Amino acid sequence: MASRDRDPVDVLIIGAGASGAAVAWSLAETRMRIVCMEQGDWTNPSEYPTNFPDWEQRLTERDHIDPNVRARPTDYPINNDDSPISVVNFNGVGGGTILYAAHFPRLHPSDFRVKSLDGVADDWPVDYDALEPYFAENDRMMGVSGLAGDPSYPPKQPPLPPLPLGRVGETVARGFNELGWHWWPADSAIISRPYEGRDQCKNLGPCTSGCAQGAKSSTDITYWPVALRSGVELRTRCRVREITVNADGMADGVWYYDEDGEEHHQRAEVVVLACNGVGTPRILLNSTSPEFPDGLANSSGLVGKNLMFHPVGFVQGLFEERLDSHMGPQGCCMLSNEFYETDPERDFVRGYMMQIVRGGVWPWSTAMLGARSGTIPWGPGHHEAFARRFDHTANIGILCEDLPEEHNTVTLDPELVDSDGIPAPKITYTLSENSRAMLDHGVARAKEAMLAAGAIEVTGGGPARQAGWHLLGTARMGDDPETSVVNSWGRSHDVKNLFIVDGSIFVTSGGVNPTSTIQALALYIADTMKKNLANLFD
Amino acid sequence: MNDELIASDAPFTDAQRVILGALADTLVPASDDGVMPSAKDLDLAGYLARNASDFLAELAEVLARFDDGFVSEPLDARCERMQAFSEAEPESFGRLLAEVYGCYYQDARVLEGIGVGAGPPFPRGNTVEPGDLSLLDPVLANPTNWRRDVS
Ligand SMILES: Cc1cc2nc3c(=O)[nH]c(=O)nc-3n(C[C@H](O)[C@H](O)[C@H](O)COP(=O)(O)OP(=O)(O)OC[C@H]3O[C@@H](n4cnc5c(N)ncnc54)[C@H](O)[C@@H]3O)c2cc1C
Ligand code: SF4
């Protein structure tokens, strides 16, 4: 039965992931009554797959990165039929950071100025310099390991020393040196030394199944404990269906379902959306009213448009020597920004980062990959072929800047619904010619690097399908209400007490993993809100 | 092998288990040096019962097809039969292979044999070489500066 809560809260944050945690922590010092609603649960690190002998099996089922496969009661289905890339995520306290690889580069200064520099897409209404203090604050709060001095960035000082390069890193680095290309140990949201009561990384390997050691900086063990101690209330198993508005067109609360599917209304003075680039437009589009017939905060018509993913290619090199590829943080080793910036000589604009990856090739998956590619036969000869490949590979991921295009969208599926009957998101996405050319270029260059590093066999391609990790652009920032959804500090142009702090507000995608920038932006927005508390809605 | 566990876990007859063992041994025989066991020596029946209930009916049909002296044929002959099966019924074969590999490559003895160490990754952990950061010298000598003309 529907119930109306009498007690309004000052700030209602929806989503307890990367950005929701950061904004909750930052706003806590205001001593306002802050409630965060999260559809998922807390996770228990002792239930992560790496605690169990059948951990590889678990990755294929209840701990899968694809919510459609995982299909927990806390997940919502996503229709990816019209996209070559499918969305992966995690729904619970910590959001995507529970499963992320924790590769933690920042966007580059040029990423905020692509229109001015390269005549494409749009400039951001904020820049790197404005975000710099928040990048640094976020690095401290999360616990980031890395090496100062990377010449492809303005100066920065990670709070912890870098993670080990290992044999994979050393081997691939030699190839990059041979070609005279940039590389650097990755900034990683994984602690290389004990930090803030957490113990350091033990090099288990499969970080994207959740870190049983607690070394990976997911927000359930970084921001949230501090935010809760500071008085923020976090309510799990609360799935928001829609944001409601009053007669003045201001947000006044949300309708949500509790764990038992009971419907409730929670009133709020300010609503902050932090549900990621798919979850946020889904709620906005589902929040219709006579004043907002096309969805809340959507007078520009851009809610759900301009979805950007970062199309990803992978190149694998096989080496004679054993590289211990199965151990060490899988996604965090080193990166190269050699091809990051626009070069007029190339047949595409903007560029990509190369992410050197050690893991992802565990015993069972090596055997299966070998069976599919015909490189590891079954029967006699199996063991010799397996031994030649297992622990003898290195991978390079090519992470391409995805430019915004209005036809790449998140809409509400007309039929598919979640377990509470809320329409599921439908993804419509095509790979642009620019991205295709960039991917091809990146795959070719990564193959060159592998050969230079001494690989005896090189394979690769893209875009990878289950690689919709980065969900960006679907409620973009901007100064002009006709061409953007929120302003330069995340406030909706249409609804002055509604803020968005997740990856939806990215104007362009950059060519690096986005979470460091998502969180820096969330801290920046929270700080701007605090500075403007007296006239927040003017 | 723990018979009690298999008897309670696995919905296979003794005869089916023998055929299953022969199929598994054909797909992953023991290594010549004896370090890597044959897949028939693992608790495959128990594994299937626990993890592949949706495959058991189909598997029963596959086992029936090999209930014709296959188990006592030499490895070469069994491989030929398996090859023919893989070509005639690629989906059933693919599923069987995936399950046999799943059982095999999550087994403690096998993991020891390939040098990964028995048991789950946590809390054991691994030691990774730090790597030689002097490899960065050429990068620093030939810097790829970030694009500064941004304002
Ligand atoms: C396998 C994997 C690997 C990744 N690797 C990296 C990496 O190496 N580096 C990197 O930078 N990024 C990586 N990412 C991406 C990273 O996780 C995201 O960029 C980041 O978590 C996004 O933050 P967010 O705050 O926008 O949303 P999220 O962290 O996704 O949080 C959104 C939260 O909102 C909740 N929510 C949604 N809808 C509702 C609703 N209706 N009601 C209540 N709650 C709701 C969700 O349950 C979720 O907890 C990876 C992601 C995955 C899945
Ligand atoms: S490699 Fe490190 S960060 Fe990754 S899961 Fe293991 S302990 Fe955690």
PDB file of C-alpha atoms in Angstrom, chain A residues 50-57 61 108-110 113 117-118 147 149 151-155 162 164-167 170 173-174 177 180-185 202-204 206 212-213 322 326-328 337-338 341-342 350 358 363-364 367-368 371 376-380 382-384 386 390, chain B residues 25-32 36-38 47 51 75-76 78-80 82-83 86 93-94 97-99 101-106 111 114-116 119-140 142-151:
ATOM      1  CA  THR A  50      37.956 -14.993  -4.694  1.00  0.00           C
ATOM      2  CA  ASN A  51      37.126 -16.491  -1.295  1.00  0.00           C
ATOM      3  CA  PHE A  52      35.976 -19.690  -2.979  1.00  0.00           C
ATOM      4  CA  PRO A  53      37.656 -22.473  -4.986  1.00  0.00           C
ATOM      5  CA  ASP A  54      35.008 -22.160  -7.721  1.00  0.00           C
ATOM      6  CA  TRP A  55      35.560 -18.433  -8.126  1.00  0.00           C
ATOM      7  CA  GLU A  56      35.804 -18.581 -11.912  1.00  0.00           C
ATOM      8  CA  GLN A  57      32.423 -20.305 -12.048  1.00  0.00           C
ATOM      9  CA  GLU A  61      26.718 -16.282 -12.851  1.00  0.00           C
ATOM     10  CA  HIS A 108      43.426  15.633 -19.514  1.00  0.00           C
ATOM     11  CA  PRO A 109      43.215  19.449 -19.710  1.00  0.00           C
ATOM     12  CA  SER A 110      42.508  19.228 -23.462  1.00  0.00           C
ATOM     13  CA  ARG A 113      38.189  22.087 -24.625  1.00  0.00           C
ATOM     14  CA  LEU A 117      40.973  22.855 -29.942  1.00  0.00           C
ATOM     15  CA  ASP A 118      39.585  20.475 -32.535  1.00  0.00           C
ATOM     16  CA  LEU A 147      54.021   7.657  -9.540  1.00  0.00           C
ATOM     17  CA  GLY A 149      56.117  12.907 -12.814  1.00  0.00           C
ATOM     18  CA  PRO A 151      54.977  13.952 -18.558  1.00  0.00           C
ATOM     19  CA  SER A 152      51.587  13.452 -20.221  1.00  0.00           C
ATOM     20  CA  TYR A 153      49.807  15.282 -17.373  1.00  0.00           C
ATOM     21  CA  PRO A 154      50.163  18.468 -15.367  1.00  0.00           C
ATOM     22  CA  PRO A 155      52.004  17.745 -12.098  1.00  0.00           C
ATOM     23  CA  PRO A 162      52.764   2.760  -7.513  1.00  0.00           C
ATOM     24  CA  PRO A 164      54.143  -3.320  -9.040  1.00  0.00           C
ATOM     25  CA  LEU A 165      54.733  -3.397 -12.790  1.00  0.00           C
ATOM     26  CA  GLY A 166      55.421  -7.123 -12.612  1.00  0.00           C
ATOM     27  CA  ARG A 167      56.744  -9.094 -15.538  1.00  0.00           C
ATOM     28  CA  GLU A 170      58.314  -4.673 -17.612  1.00  0.00           C
ATOM     29  CA  ALA A 173      57.360  -1.314 -21.281  1.00  0.00           C
ATOM     30  CA  ARG A 174      60.427  -2.525 -23.166  1.00  0.00           C
ATOM     31  CA  ASN A 177      60.669   2.040 -25.191  1.00  0.00           C
ATOM     32  CA  GLY A 180      60.009   5.577 -28.363  1.00  0.00           C
ATOM     33  CA  TRP A 181      56.410   5.791 -27.123  1.00  0.00           C
ATOM     34  CA  HIS A 182      55.093   7.247 -23.894  1.00  0.00           C
ATOM     35  CA  TRP A 183      54.103   4.930 -21.040  1.00  0.00           C
ATOM     36  CA  TRP A 184      53.743   5.373 -17.286  1.00  0.00           C
ATOM     37  CA  PRO A 185      52.757   3.254 -14.245  1.00  0.00           C
ATOM     38  CA  LYS A 202      47.860  -8.829  -2.142  1.00  0.00           C
ATOM     39  CA  ASN A 203      47.906  -9.265  -5.918  1.00  0.00           C
ATOM     40  CA  LEU A 204      45.013 -11.711  -5.976  1.00  0.00           C
ATOM     41  CA  PRO A 206      40.522 -10.747 -10.359  1.00  0.00           C
ATOM     42  CA  ALA A 212      38.137  -9.626  -0.723  1.00  0.00           C
ATOM     43  CA  GLN A 213      41.254  -8.009   0.713  1.00  0.00           C
ATOM     44  CA  ARG A 322      56.347 -16.788 -18.252  1.00  0.00           C
ATOM     45  CA  HIS A 326      47.162 -14.158 -13.712  1.00  0.00           C
ATOM     46  CA  MET A 327      48.419 -12.296 -10.659  1.00  0.00           C
ATOM     47  CA  GLY A 328      48.446  -8.645  -9.652  1.00  0.00           C
ATOM     48  CA  ASN A 337      49.064   8.384 -23.779  1.00  0.00           C
ATOM     49  CA  GLU A 338      51.150   8.324 -26.948  1.00  0.00           C
ATOM     50  CA  GLU A 341      45.763  13.953 -28.611  1.00  0.00           C
ATOM     51  CA  THR A 342      44.472  14.879 -32.068  1.00  0.00           C
ATOM     52  CA  ARG A 350      40.805  13.096 -30.833  1.00  0.00           C
ATOM     53  CA  ARG A 358      47.711  -8.266 -16.972  1.00  0.00           C
ATOM     54  CA  PRO A 363      42.944 -21.000 -15.843  1.00  0.00           C
ATOM     55  CA  TRP A 364      39.425 -21.912 -16.953  1.00  0.00           C
ATOM     56  CA  ALA A 367      41.281 -23.141 -21.694  1.00  0.00           C
ATOM     57  CA  MET A 368      37.960 -21.866 -23.067  1.00  0.00           C
ATOM     58  CA  ALA A 371      39.214 -23.920 -27.447  1.00  0.00           C
ATOM     59  CA  ILE A 376      44.570 -25.122 -27.232  1.00  0.00           C
ATOM     60  CA  PRO A 377      43.251 -28.474 -28.446  1.00  0.00           C
ATOM     61  CA  TRP A 378      41.380 -30.944 -26.303  1.00  0.00           C
ATOM     62  CA  GLY A 379      42.840 -34.453 -26.051  1.00  0.00           C
ATOM     63  CA  PRO A 380      46.508 -35.328 -26.449  1.00  0.00           C
ATOM     64  CA  HIS A 382      46.182 -30.195 -24.451  1.00  0.00           C
ATOM     65  CA  HIS A 383      48.583 -29.770 -21.542  1.00  0.00           C
ATOM     66  CA  GLU A 384      51.528 -28.667 -23.660  1.00  0.00           C
ATOM     67  CA  PHE A 386      47.862 -24.831 -22.275  1.00  0.00           C
ATOM     68  CA  PHE A 390      48.679 -19.738 -19.601  1.00  0.00           C
TER      69      PHE A 390
ATOM     70  CA  ASP B  25      39.656 -38.658 -20.161  1.00  0.00           C
ATOM     71  CA  THR B  26      39.415 -38.234 -23.922  1.00  0.00           C
ATOM     72  CA  LEU B  27      39.077 -34.479 -23.601  1.00  0.00           C
ATOM     73  CA  VAL B  28      41.766 -34.050 -20.927  1.00  0.00           C
ATOM     74  CA  PRO B  29      43.979 -37.117 -20.508  1.00  0.00           C
ATOM     75  CA  ALA B  30      46.704 -37.175 -17.851  1.00  0.00           C
ATOM     76  CA  SER B  31      49.969 -35.521 -18.826  1.00  0.00           C
ATOM     77  CA  ASP B  32      52.817 -37.825 -19.795  1.00  0.00           C
ATOM     78  CA  MET B  36      48.465 -33.172 -14.518  1.00  0.00           C
ATOM     79  CA  PRO B  37      45.708 -35.653 -13.679  1.00  0.00           C
ATOM     80  CA  SER B  38      43.190 -37.002 -16.146  1.00  0.00           C
ATOM     81  CA  TYR B  47      30.540 -30.838 -10.276  1.00  0.00           C
ATOM     82  CA  ASN B  51      26.658 -26.471 -11.467  1.00  0.00           C
ATOM     83  CA  LEU B  75      42.617 -43.137 -26.754  1.00  0.00           C
ATOM     84  CA  ASP B  76      43.177 -42.672 -30.504  1.00  0.00           C
ATOM     85  CA  ARG B  78      38.065 -42.371 -28.651  1.00  0.00           C
ATOM     86  CA  CYS B  79      39.507 -39.121 -30.015  1.00  0.00           C
ATOM     87  CA  GLU B  80      38.165 -39.937 -33.472  1.00  0.00           C
ATOM     88  CA  MET B  82      34.900 -37.329 -30.043  1.00  0.00           C
ATOM     89  CA  GLN B  83      35.942 -35.392 -33.133  1.00  0.00           C
ATOM     90  CA  SER B  86      32.072 -32.301 -32.057  1.00  0.00           C
ATOM     91  CA  PHE B  93      30.025 -30.881 -27.502  1.00  0.00           C
ATOM     92  CA  GLY B  94      30.829 -27.250 -26.634  1.00  0.00           C
ATOM     93  CA  LEU B  97      33.859 -29.300 -23.029  1.00  0.00           C
ATOM     94  CA  ALA B  98      33.063 -26.157 -21.035  1.00  0.00           C
ATOM     95  CA  GLU B  99      31.855 -28.201 -18.073  1.00  0.00           C
ATOM     96  CA  TYR B 101      37.228 -27.632 -18.312  1.00  0.00           C
ATOM     97  CA  GLY B 102      35.270 -25.848 -15.556  1.00  0.00           C
ATOM     98  CA  CYS B 103      35.629 -28.834 -13.270  1.00  0.00           C
ATOM     99  CA  TYR B 104      39.231 -29.432 -14.234  1.00  0.00           C
ATOM    100  CA  TYR B 105      40.602 -25.921 -13.968  1.00  0.00           C
ATOM    101  CA  GLN B 106      39.028 -25.211 -10.599  1.00  0.00           C
ATOM    102  CA  LEU B 111      45.817 -25.553 -10.008  1.00  0.00           C
ATOM    103  CA  ILE B 114      49.865 -25.364 -13.449  1.00  0.00           C
ATOM    104  CA  GLY B 115      51.704 -23.376 -10.789  1.00  0.00           C
ATOM    105  CA  VAL B 116      48.854 -21.228  -9.514  1.00  0.00           C
ATOM    106  CA  GLY B 119      42.660 -23.089  -3.153  1.00  0.00           C
ATOM    107  CA  PRO B 120      41.021 -19.754  -3.763  1.00  0.00           C
ATOM    108  CA  PRO B 121      43.105 -16.623  -4.425  1.00  0.00           C
ATOM    109  CA  PHE B 122      42.079 -15.087  -1.062  1.00  0.00           C
ATOM    110  CA  PRO B 123      43.608 -15.060   1.500  1.00  0.00           C
ATOM    111  CA  ARG B 124      46.653 -16.676  -0.116  1.00  0.00           C
ATOM    112  CA  GLY B 125      47.638 -13.767  -2.362  1.00  0.00           C
ATOM    113  CA  ASN B 126      50.614 -13.569  -4.698  1.00  0.00           C
ATOM    114  CA  THR B 127      53.957 -11.862  -4.894  1.00  0.00           C
ATOM    115  CA  VAL B 128      54.469  -9.710  -7.968  1.00  0.00           C
ATOM    116  CA  GLU B 129      57.860  -8.339  -8.921  1.00  0.00           C
ATOM    117  CA  PRO B 130      57.929  -4.556  -8.459  1.00  0.00           C
ATOM    118  CA  GLY B 131      59.497  -3.973 -11.866  1.00  0.00           C
ATOM    119  CA  ASP B 132      62.373  -1.761 -12.859  1.00  0.00           C
ATOM    120  CA  LEU B 133      61.317   1.896 -12.841  1.00  0.00           C
ATOM    121  CA  SER B 134      64.580   2.928 -14.518  1.00  0.00           C
ATOM    122  CA  LEU B 135      62.812   1.696 -17.649  1.00  0.00           C
ATOM    123  CA  LEU B 136      61.118   5.100 -17.522  1.00  0.00           C
ATOM    124  CA  ASP B 137      64.365   6.934 -18.301  1.00  0.00           C
ATOM    125  CA  PRO B 138      63.709   7.094 -22.061  1.00  0.00           C
ATOM    126  CA  VAL B 139      60.152   8.308 -21.419  1.00  0.00           C
ATOM    127  CA  LEU B 140      61.463  11.138 -19.290  1.00  0.00           C
ATOM    128  CA  ASN B 142      61.682  12.211 -24.616  1.00  0.00           C
ATOM    129  CA  PRO B 143      58.605  13.595 -22.942  1.00  0.00           C
ATOM    130  CA  THR B 144      55.198  13.472 -24.581  1.00  0.00           C
ATOM    131  CA  ASN B 145      53.866  16.629 -23.045  1.00  0.00           C
ATOM    132  CA  TRP B 146      50.198  17.117 -22.462  1.00  0.00           C
ATOM    133  CA  ARG B 147      48.504  19.589 -24.728  1.00  0.00           C
ATOM    134  CA  ARG B 148      48.963  22.967 -23.105  1.00  0.00           C
ATOM    135  CA  ASP B 149      47.187  25.234 -25.600  1.00  0.00           C
ATOM    136  CA  VAL B 150      43.904  24.703 -23.807  1.00  0.00           C
ATOM    137  CA  SER B 151      42.756  28.143 -22.794  1.00  0.00           C
TER     138      SER B 151
END
